[in-house]
C-alpha atoms as a printed R data frame, in Angstrom:
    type eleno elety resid chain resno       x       y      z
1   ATOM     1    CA   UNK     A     1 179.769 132.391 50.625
2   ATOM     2    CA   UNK     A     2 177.846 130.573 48.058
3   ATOM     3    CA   UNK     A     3 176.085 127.383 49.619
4   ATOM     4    CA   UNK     A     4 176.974 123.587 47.284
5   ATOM     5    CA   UNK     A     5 173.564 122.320 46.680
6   ATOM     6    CA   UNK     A     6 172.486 118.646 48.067
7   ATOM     7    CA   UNK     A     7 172.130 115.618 45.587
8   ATOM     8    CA   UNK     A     8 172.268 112.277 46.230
9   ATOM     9    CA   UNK     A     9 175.967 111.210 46.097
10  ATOM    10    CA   UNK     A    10 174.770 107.213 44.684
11  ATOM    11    CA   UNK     A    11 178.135 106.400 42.656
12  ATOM    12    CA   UNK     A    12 179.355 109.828 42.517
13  ATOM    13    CA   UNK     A    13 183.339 109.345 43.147
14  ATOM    14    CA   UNK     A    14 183.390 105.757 43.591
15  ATOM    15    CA   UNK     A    15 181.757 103.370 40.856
16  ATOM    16    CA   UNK     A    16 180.655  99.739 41.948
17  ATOM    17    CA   UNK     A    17 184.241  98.067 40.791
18  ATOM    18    CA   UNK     A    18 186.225 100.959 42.801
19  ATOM    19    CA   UNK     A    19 184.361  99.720 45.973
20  ATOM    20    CA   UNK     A    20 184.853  96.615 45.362
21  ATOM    21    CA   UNK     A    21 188.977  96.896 45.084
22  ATOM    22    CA   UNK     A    22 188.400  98.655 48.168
23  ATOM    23    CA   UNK     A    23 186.544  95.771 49.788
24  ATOM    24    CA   UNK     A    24 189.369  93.562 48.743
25  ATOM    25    CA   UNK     A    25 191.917  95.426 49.818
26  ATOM    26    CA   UNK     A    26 193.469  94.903 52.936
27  ATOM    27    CA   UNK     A    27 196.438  96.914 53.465
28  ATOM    28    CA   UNK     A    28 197.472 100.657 53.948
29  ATOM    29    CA   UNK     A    29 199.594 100.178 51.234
30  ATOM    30    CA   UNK     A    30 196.762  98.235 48.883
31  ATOM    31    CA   UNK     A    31 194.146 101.031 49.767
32  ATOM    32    CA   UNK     A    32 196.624 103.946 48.767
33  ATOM    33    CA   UNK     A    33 196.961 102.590 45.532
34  ATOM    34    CA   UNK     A    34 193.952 102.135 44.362
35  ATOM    35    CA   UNK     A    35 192.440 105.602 46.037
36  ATOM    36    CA   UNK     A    36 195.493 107.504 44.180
37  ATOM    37    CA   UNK     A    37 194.382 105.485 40.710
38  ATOM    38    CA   UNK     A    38 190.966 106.126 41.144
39  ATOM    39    CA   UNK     A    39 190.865 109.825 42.183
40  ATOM    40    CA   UNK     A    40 193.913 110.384 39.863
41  ATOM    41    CA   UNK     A    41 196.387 111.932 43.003
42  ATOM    42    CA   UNK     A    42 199.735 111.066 43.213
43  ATOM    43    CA   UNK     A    43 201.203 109.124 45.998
44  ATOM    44    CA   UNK     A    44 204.917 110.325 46.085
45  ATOM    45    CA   UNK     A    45 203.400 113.881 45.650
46  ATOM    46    CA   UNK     A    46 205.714 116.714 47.900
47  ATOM    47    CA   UNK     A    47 202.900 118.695 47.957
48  ATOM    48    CA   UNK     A    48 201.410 117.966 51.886
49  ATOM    49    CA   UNK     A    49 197.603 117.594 51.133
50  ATOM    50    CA   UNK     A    50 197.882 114.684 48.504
51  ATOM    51    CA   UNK     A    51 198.687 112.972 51.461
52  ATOM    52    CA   UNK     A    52 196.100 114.459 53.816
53  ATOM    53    CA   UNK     A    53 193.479 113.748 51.776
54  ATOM    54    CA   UNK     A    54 194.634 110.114 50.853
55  ATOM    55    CA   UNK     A    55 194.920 109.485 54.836
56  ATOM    56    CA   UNK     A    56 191.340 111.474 55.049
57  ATOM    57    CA   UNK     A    57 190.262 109.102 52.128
58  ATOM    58    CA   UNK     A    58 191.588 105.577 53.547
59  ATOM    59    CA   UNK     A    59 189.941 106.157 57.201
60  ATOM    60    CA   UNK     A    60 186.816 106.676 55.435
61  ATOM    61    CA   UNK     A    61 187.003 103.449 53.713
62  ATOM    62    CA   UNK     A    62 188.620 102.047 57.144
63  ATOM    63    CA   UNK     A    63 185.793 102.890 58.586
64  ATOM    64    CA   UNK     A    64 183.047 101.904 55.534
65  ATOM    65    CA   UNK     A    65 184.915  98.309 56.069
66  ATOM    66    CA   UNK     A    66 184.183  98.380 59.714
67  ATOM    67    CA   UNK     A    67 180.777  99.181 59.787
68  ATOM    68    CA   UNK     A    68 180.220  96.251 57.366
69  ATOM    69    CA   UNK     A    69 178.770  98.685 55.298
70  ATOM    70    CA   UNK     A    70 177.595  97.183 51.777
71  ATOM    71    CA   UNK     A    71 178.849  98.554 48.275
72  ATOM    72    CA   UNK     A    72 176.087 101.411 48.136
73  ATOM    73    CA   UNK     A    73 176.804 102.435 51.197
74  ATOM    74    CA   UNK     A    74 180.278 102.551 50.967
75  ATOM    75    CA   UNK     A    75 180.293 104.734 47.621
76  ATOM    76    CA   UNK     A    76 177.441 107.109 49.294
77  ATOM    77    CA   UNK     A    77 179.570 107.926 52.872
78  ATOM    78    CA   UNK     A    78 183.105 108.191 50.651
79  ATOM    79    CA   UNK     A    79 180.982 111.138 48.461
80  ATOM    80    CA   UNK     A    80 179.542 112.652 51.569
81  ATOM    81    CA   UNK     A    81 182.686 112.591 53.329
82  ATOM    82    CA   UNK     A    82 184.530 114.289 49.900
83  ATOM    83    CA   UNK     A    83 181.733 116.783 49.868
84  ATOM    84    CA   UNK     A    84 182.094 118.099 52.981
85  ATOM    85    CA   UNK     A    85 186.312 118.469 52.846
86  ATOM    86    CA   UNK     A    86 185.277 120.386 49.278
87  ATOM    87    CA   UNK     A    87 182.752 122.592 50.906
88  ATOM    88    CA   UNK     A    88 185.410 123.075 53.348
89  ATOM    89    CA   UNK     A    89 187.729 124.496 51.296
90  ATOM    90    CA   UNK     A    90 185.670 126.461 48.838
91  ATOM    91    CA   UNK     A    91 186.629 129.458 50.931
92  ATOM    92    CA   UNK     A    92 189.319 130.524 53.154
93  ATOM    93    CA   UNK     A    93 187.048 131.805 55.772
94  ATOM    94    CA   UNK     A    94 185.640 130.280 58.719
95  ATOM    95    CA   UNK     A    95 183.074 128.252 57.298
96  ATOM    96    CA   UNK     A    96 182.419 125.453 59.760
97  ATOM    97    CA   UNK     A    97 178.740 125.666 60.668
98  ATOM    98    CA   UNK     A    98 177.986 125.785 56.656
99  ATOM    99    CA   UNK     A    99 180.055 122.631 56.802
100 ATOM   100    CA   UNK     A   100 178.374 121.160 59.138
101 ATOM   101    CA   UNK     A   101 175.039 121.987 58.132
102 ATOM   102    CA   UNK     A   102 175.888 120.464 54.564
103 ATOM   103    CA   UNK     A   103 177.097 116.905 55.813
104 ATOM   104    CA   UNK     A   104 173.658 117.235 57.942
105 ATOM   105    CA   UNK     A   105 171.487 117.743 54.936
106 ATOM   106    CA   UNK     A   106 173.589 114.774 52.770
107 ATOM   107    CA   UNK     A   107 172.921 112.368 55.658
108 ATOM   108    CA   UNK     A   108 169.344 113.315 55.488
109 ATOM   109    CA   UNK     A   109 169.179 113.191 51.869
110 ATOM   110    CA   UNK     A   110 170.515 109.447 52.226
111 ATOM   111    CA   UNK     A   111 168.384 108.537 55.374
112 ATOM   112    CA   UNK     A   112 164.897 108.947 53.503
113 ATOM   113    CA   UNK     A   113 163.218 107.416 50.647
114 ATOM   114    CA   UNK     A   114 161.935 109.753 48.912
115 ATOM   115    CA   UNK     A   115 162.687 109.440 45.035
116 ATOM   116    CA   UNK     A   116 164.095 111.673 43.285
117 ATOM   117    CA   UNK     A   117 165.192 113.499 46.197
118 ATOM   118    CA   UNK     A   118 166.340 111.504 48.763
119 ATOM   119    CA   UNK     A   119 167.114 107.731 49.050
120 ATOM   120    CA   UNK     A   120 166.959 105.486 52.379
121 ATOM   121    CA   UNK     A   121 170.700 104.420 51.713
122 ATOM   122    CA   UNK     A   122 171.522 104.690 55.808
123 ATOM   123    CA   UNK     A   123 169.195 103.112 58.707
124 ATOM   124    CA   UNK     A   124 168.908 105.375 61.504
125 ATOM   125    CA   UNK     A   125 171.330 103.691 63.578
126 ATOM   126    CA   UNK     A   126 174.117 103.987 60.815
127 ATOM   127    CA   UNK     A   127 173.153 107.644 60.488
128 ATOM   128    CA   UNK     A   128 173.865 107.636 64.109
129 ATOM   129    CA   UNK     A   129 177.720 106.048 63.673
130 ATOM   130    CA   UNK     A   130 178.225 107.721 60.430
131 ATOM   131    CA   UNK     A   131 177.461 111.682 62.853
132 ATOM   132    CA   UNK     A   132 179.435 110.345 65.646
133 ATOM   133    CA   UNK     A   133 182.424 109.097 63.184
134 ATOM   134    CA   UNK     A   134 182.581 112.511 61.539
135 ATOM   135    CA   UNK     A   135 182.394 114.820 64.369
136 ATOM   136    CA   UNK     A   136 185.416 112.942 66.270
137 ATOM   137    CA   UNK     A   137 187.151 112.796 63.504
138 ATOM   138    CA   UNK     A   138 186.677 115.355 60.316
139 ATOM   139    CA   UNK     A   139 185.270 118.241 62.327
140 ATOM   140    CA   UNK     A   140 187.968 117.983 65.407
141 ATOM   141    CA   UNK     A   141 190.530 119.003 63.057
142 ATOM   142    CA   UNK     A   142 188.280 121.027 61.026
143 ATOM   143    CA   UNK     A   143 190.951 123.580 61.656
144 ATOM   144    CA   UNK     A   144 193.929 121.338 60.607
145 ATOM   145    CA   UNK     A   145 191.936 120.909 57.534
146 ATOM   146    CA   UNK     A   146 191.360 124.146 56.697
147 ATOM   147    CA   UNK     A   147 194.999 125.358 57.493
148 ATOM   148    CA   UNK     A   148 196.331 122.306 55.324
149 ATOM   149    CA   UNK     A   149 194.080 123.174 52.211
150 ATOM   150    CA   UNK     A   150 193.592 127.086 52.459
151 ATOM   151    CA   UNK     A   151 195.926 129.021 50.309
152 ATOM   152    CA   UNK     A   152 197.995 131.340 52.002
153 ATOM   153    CA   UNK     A   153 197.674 135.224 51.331
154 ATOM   154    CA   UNK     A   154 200.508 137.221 51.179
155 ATOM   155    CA   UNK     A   155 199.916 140.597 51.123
156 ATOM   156    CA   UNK     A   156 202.768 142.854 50.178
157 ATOM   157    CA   UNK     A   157 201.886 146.630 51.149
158 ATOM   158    CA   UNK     A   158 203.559 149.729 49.433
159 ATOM   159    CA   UNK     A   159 202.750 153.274 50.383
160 ATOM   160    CA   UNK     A   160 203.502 156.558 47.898
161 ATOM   161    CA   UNK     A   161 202.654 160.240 48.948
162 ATOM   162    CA   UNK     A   162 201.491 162.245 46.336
163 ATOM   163    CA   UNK     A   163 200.930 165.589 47.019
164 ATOM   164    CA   UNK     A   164 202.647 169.004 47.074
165 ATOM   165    CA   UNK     A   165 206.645 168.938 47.018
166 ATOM   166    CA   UNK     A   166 208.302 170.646 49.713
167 ATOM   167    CA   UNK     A   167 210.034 174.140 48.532
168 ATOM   168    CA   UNK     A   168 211.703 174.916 51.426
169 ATOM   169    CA   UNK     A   169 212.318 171.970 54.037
170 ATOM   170    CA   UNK     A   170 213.692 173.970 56.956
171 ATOM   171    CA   UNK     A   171 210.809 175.768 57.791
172 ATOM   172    CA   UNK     A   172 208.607 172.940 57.024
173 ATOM   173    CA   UNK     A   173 210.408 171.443 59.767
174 ATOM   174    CA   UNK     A   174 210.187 173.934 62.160
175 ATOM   175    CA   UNK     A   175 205.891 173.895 61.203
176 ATOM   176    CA   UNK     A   176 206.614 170.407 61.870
177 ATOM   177    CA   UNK     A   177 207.845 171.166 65.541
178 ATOM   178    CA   UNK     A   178 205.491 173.324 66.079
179 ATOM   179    CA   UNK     A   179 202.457 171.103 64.863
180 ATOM   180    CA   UNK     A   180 204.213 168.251 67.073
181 ATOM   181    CA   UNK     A   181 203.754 169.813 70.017
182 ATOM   182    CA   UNK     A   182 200.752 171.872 69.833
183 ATOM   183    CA   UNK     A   183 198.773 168.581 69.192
184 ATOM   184    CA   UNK     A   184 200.179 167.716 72.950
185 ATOM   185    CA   UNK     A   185 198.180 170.460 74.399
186 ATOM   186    CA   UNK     A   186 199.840 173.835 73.872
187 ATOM   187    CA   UNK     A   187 202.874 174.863 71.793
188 ATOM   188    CA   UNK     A   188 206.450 175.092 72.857
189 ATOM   189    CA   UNK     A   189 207.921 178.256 72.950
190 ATOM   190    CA   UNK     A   190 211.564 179.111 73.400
191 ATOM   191    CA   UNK     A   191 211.056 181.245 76.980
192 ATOM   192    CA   UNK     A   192 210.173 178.864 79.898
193 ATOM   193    CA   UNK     A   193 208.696 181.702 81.593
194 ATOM   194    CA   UNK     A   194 205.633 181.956 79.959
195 ATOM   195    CA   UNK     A   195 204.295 178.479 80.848
């Protein structure tokens, strides 16, 4: 399983006008619309994880609105939060502790000033909420998730014998029989005396 690498996620999915249509927005409805817009996914979609992800999408801003967190802030946890569902799905196996271990390292990476790697975006005690937040929420249906978004493998199964072609089938079946029962211990033979 090949690991995503860590970068800063400053204005990575959501520019400084997309946060602030999602500051302004108030509804379910409002917050939809601009997520589908902006990330280019159909509402009305039949296909089940447009509408996971939008739901998965407008907590995270639910919660960015919340916390009172401020424009970079917002645009930072929305990335990290998107990371983490796409490392997630980049395989169909159980992945969770990589997972996990990657939305550890992008809170780090936005915990700590240290330019160009890292950048104190989060205070410790929003580092704090932002763990708790995700661990009740993303990684308690981490399954879910992964069930949602995992294609299913269907694996159809067809089995030809090639070998030798059978010249006489009657006494083939009567090596059969014999075979049969010899692997049973001892081979059957037609007097009942000599047991």
């Amino acid at each position: 399983i090949k690991k995503r690498k860590t970068r800063i996620c400053l204005w990575k999915d959501l520019t400084i006008e997309d946060v602030e249509i999602l500051q302004k927005a108030k509804s379910v409805d409002e917050i939809h619309r601009a997520l589908s817009q902006m990330l280019s996914l159909e509402r009305n979609s039949s296909d089940p994880r447009v509408s996971v992800l939008l739901d998965l999408y407008y907590y995270t801003v639910r919660f960015c609105q919340d916390s009172g967190f401020n424009r970079e802030q917002t645009s930072c946890f929305f990335s990290i939060v998107k990371d983490t569902h796409a490392e997630c799905t980049d395989t169909p196996l159980g992945n969770m502790d990589m997972c996990y271990e990657h939305f550890v390292e992008l809170l780090l990476c936005h915990s700590v000033h240290r330019p160009p790697f890292s950048l104190a975006i989060f205070t410790q005690q929003q580092i704090q909420t932002i763990s708790d937040y995700v661990m009740n929420t993303y990684f308690r249906q981490f399954k879910l998730y992964k069930y949602v978004f995992t294609p299913q493998v269907h694996l159809d199964l067809s089995i030809s014998y090639q070998g030798m072609v059978d010249p006489n089938p009657v006494a083939d079946s009567e090596q059969g029989k014999y075979i049969r029962h010899q692997t049973f211990g001892r081979p059957e033979t037609s007097d009942k005396n000599n047991v």
